[in-house]
Short mmCIF file of C-alpha atoms in Angstrom, two decimals:
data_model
loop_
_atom_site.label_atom_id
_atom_site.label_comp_id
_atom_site.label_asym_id
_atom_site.label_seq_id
_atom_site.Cartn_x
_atom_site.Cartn_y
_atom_site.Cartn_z
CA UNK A 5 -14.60 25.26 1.33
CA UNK A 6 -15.60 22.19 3.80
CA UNK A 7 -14.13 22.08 7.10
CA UNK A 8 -12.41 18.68 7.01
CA UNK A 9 -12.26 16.32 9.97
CA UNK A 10 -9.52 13.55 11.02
CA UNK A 11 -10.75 10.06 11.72
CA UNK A 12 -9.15 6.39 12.42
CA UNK A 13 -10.41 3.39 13.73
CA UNK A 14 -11.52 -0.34 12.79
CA UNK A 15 -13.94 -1.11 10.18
CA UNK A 16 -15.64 -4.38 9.58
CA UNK A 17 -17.16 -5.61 6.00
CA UNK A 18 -20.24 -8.37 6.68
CA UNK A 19 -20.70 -9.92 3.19
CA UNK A 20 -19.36 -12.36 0.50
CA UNK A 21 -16.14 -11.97 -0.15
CA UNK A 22 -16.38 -11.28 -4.33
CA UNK A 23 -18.18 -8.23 -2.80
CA UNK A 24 -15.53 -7.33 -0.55
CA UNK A 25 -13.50 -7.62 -3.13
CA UNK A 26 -15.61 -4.96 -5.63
CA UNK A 27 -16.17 -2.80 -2.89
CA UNK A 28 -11.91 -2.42 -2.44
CA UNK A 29 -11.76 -2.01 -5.94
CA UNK A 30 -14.10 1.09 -6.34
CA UNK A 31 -12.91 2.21 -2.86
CA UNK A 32 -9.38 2.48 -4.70
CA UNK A 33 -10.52 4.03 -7.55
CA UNK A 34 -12.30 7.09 -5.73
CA UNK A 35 -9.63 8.09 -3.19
CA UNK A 36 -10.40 11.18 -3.50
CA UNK A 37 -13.83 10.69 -2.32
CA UNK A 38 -14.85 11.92 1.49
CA UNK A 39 -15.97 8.72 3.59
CA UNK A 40 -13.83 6.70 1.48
CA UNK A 41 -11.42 4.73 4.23
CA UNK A 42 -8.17 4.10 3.66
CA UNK A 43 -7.31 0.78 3.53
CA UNK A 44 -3.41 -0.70 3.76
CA UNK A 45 -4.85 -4.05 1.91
CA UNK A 46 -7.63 -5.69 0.29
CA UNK A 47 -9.84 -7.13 3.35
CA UNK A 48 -10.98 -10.76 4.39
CA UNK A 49 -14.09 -9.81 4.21
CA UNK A 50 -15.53 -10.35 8.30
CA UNK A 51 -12.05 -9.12 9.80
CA UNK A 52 -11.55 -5.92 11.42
CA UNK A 53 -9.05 -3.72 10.43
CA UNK A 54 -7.37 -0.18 10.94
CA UNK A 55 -8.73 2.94 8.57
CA UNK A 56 -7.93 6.32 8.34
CA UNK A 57 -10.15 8.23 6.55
CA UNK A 58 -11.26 12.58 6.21
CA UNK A 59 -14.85 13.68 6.54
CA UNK A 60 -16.23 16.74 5.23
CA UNK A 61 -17.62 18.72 8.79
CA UNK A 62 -18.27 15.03 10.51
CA UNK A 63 -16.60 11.75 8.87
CA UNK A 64 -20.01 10.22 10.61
CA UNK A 65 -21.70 12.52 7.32
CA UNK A 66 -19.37 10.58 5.08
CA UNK A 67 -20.14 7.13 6.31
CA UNK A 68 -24.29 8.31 5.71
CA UNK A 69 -22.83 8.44 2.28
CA UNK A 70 -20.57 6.12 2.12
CA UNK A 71 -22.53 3.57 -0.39
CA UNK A 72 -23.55 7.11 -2.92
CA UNK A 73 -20.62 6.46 -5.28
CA UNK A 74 -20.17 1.95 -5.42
CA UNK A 75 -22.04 -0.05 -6.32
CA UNK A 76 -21.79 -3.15 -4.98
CA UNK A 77 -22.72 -6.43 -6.61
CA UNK A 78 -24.94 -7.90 -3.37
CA UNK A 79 -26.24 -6.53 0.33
CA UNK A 80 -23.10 -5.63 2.99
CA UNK A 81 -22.51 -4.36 6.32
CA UNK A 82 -20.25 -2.53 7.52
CA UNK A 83 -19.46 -1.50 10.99
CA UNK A 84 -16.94 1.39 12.07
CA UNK A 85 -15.98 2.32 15.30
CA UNK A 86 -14.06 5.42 15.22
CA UNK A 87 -12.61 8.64 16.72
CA UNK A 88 -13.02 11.80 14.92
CA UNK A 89 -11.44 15.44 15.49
CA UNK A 90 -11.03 18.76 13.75
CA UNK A 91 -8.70 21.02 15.85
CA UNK A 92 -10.48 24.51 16.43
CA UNK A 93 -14.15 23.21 15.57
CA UNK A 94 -15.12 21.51 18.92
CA UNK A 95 -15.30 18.20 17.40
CA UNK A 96 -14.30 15.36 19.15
CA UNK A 97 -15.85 12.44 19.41
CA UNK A 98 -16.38 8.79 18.82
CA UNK A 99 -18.55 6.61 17.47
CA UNK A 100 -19.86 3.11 16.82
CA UNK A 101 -21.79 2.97 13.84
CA UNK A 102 -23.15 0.41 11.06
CA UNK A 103 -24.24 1.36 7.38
CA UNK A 104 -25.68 -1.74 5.79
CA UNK A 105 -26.78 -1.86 1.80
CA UNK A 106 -28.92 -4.05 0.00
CA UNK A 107 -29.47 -3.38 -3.82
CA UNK A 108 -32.86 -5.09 -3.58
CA UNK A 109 -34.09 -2.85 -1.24
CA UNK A 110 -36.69 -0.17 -1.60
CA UNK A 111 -33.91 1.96 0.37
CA UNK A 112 -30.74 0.57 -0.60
CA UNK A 113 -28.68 2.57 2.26
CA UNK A 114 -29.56 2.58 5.97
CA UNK A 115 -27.30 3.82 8.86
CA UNK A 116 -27.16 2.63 12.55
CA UNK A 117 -25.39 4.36 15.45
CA UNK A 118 -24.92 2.32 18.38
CA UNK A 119 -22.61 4.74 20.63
CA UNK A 120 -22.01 8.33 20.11
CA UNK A 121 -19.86 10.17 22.76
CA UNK A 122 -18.41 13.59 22.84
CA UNK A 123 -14.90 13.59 24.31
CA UNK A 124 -13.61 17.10 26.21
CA UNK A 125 -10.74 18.76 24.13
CA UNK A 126 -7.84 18.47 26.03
CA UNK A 127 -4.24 17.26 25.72
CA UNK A 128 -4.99 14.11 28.05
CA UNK A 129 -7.61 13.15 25.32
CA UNK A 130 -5.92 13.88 22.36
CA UNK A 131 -2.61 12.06 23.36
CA UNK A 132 -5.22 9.13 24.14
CA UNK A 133 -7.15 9.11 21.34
CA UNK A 134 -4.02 9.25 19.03
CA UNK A 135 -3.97 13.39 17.96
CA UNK A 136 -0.35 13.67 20.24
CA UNK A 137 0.81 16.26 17.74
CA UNK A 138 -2.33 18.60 17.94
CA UNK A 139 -1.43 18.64 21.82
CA UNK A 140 -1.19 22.03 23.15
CA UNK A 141 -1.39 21.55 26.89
CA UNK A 142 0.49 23.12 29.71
CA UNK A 143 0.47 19.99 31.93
CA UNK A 144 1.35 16.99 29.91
CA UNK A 145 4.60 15.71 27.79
CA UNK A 146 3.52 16.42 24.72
CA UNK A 147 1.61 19.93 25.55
CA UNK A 148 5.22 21.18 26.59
CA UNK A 149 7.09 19.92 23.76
CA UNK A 150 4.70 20.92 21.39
CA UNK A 151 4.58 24.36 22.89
CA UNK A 152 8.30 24.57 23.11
CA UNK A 153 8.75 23.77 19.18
CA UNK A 154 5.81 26.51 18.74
CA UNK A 155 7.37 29.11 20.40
CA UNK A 156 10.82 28.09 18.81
CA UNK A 157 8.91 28.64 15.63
CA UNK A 158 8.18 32.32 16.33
CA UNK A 159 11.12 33.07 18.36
CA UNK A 160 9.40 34.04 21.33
CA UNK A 161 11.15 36.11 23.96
CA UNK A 162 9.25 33.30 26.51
CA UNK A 163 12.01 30.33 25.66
CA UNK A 164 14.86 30.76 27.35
CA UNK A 165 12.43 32.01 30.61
CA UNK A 166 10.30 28.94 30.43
CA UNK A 167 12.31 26.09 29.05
CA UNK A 168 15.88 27.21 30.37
CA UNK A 169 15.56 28.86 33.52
CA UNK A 170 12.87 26.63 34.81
CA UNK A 171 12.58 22.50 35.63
CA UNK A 172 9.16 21.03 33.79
CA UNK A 173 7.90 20.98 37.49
CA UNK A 174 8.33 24.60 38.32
CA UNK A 175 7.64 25.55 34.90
CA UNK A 176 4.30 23.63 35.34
CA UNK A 177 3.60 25.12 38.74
CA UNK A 178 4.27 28.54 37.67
CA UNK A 179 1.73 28.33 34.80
CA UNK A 180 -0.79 26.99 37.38
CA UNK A 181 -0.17 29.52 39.34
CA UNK A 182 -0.58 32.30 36.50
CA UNK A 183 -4.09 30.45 35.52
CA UNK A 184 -2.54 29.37 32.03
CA UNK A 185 -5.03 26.56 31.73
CA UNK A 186 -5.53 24.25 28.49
CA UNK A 187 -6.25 25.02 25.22
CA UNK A 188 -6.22 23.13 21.76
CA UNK A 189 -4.72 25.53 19.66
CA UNK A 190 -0.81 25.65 19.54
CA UNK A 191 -1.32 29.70 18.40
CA UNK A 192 -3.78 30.73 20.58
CA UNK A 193 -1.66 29.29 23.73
CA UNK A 194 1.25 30.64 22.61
CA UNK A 195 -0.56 34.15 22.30
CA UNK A 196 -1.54 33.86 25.48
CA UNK A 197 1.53 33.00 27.68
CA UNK A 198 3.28 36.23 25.57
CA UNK A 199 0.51 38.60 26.46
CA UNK A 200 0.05 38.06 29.83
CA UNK A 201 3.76 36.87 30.93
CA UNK A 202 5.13 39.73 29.09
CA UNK A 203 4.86 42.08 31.97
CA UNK A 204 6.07 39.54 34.34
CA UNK A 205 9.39 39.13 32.89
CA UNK A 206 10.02 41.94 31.01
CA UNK A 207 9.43 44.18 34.44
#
């Protein structure tokens, strides 16, 4: 089974519009297809716009491939610019890319990456980059809530110690204190903060 990767952004379509036009056609017709963007409405073609869209490992392998299953009637660009994350996988990153076709060409597909960054996994970047509810973070809004709803989940002996007895800012402090430091994984965190505060407060 392919890992599967999250990815929004803006897309741009540089050609005549009767092509835009086909290409939104197919592109409706083969959801199901990786690289395949999801689009709310048929494009102007030369107007950016919001996509979602899933890759299979990288969505930037999907857009190489994006032009395998249409067929469109004359040459088109498209540029993306993009974020892209799968949670436990170390991928995170964004990109600005262009994948251009031309059915007259001896190589009708050609791809162009103009920035490629790698972005640290951390709550601060996820919450700015638009993951907010793959947060797992000790120090930020989000982090806490979504480790509070986590540990709700499994009914951890930790809740009413951390999110009861203690302000955010102590309960911050103390984990700083304790070196419980980020992570990206809601279970993994949680694990943690039982293991090694389960002595503390159980004693």
């Amino acid at each position: 089974m392919a890992n599967i990767s999250d990815a929004h952004g803006a897309i741009f379509f540089d050609c005549d519009q009767s092509v835009m036009e086909e290409i939104y056609r197919q592109i409706e017709e083969q959801k199901w297809y990786y690289g395949h963007p999801e689009l709310e409405e048929m494009p102007k073609s030369r107007t950016w716009l919001e996509f979602y869209g899933i890759g299979r490992w990288l969505f930037a392998n999907s857009i190489e491939r994006f032009f395998e299953t249409l067929n469109p009637m004359g040459p088109v660009t498209v540029k993306w610019d993009f974020v892209d994350y799968e949670p436990g996988m170390e991928v995170f990153y964004t990109m600005k890319c262009e994948t251009a076709y031309n059915p007259d060409a001896e190589y009708a597909t050609e791809l162009i990456v103009t920035e490629d960054y790698d972005l640290e996994i951390n709550a601060e970047n996820l919450e700015a980059y638009g993951y907010e509810e793959m947060a797992a973070d000790t120090f930020t809004d989000y982090g806490l809530f979504n480790l509070q709803a986590e540990l709700e989940k499994r009914g951890s002996y930790l809740l009413p110690y951390l999110f009861k007895d203690m302000s955010r800012r102590q309960l911050v402090a103390f984990l700083d204190e304790n070196n419980l430091r980020i992570t990206d994984c809601l279970e993994c965190l949680a694990n943690t903060l039982e293991e090694e505060l389960h002595d503390y407060f159980i004693d």
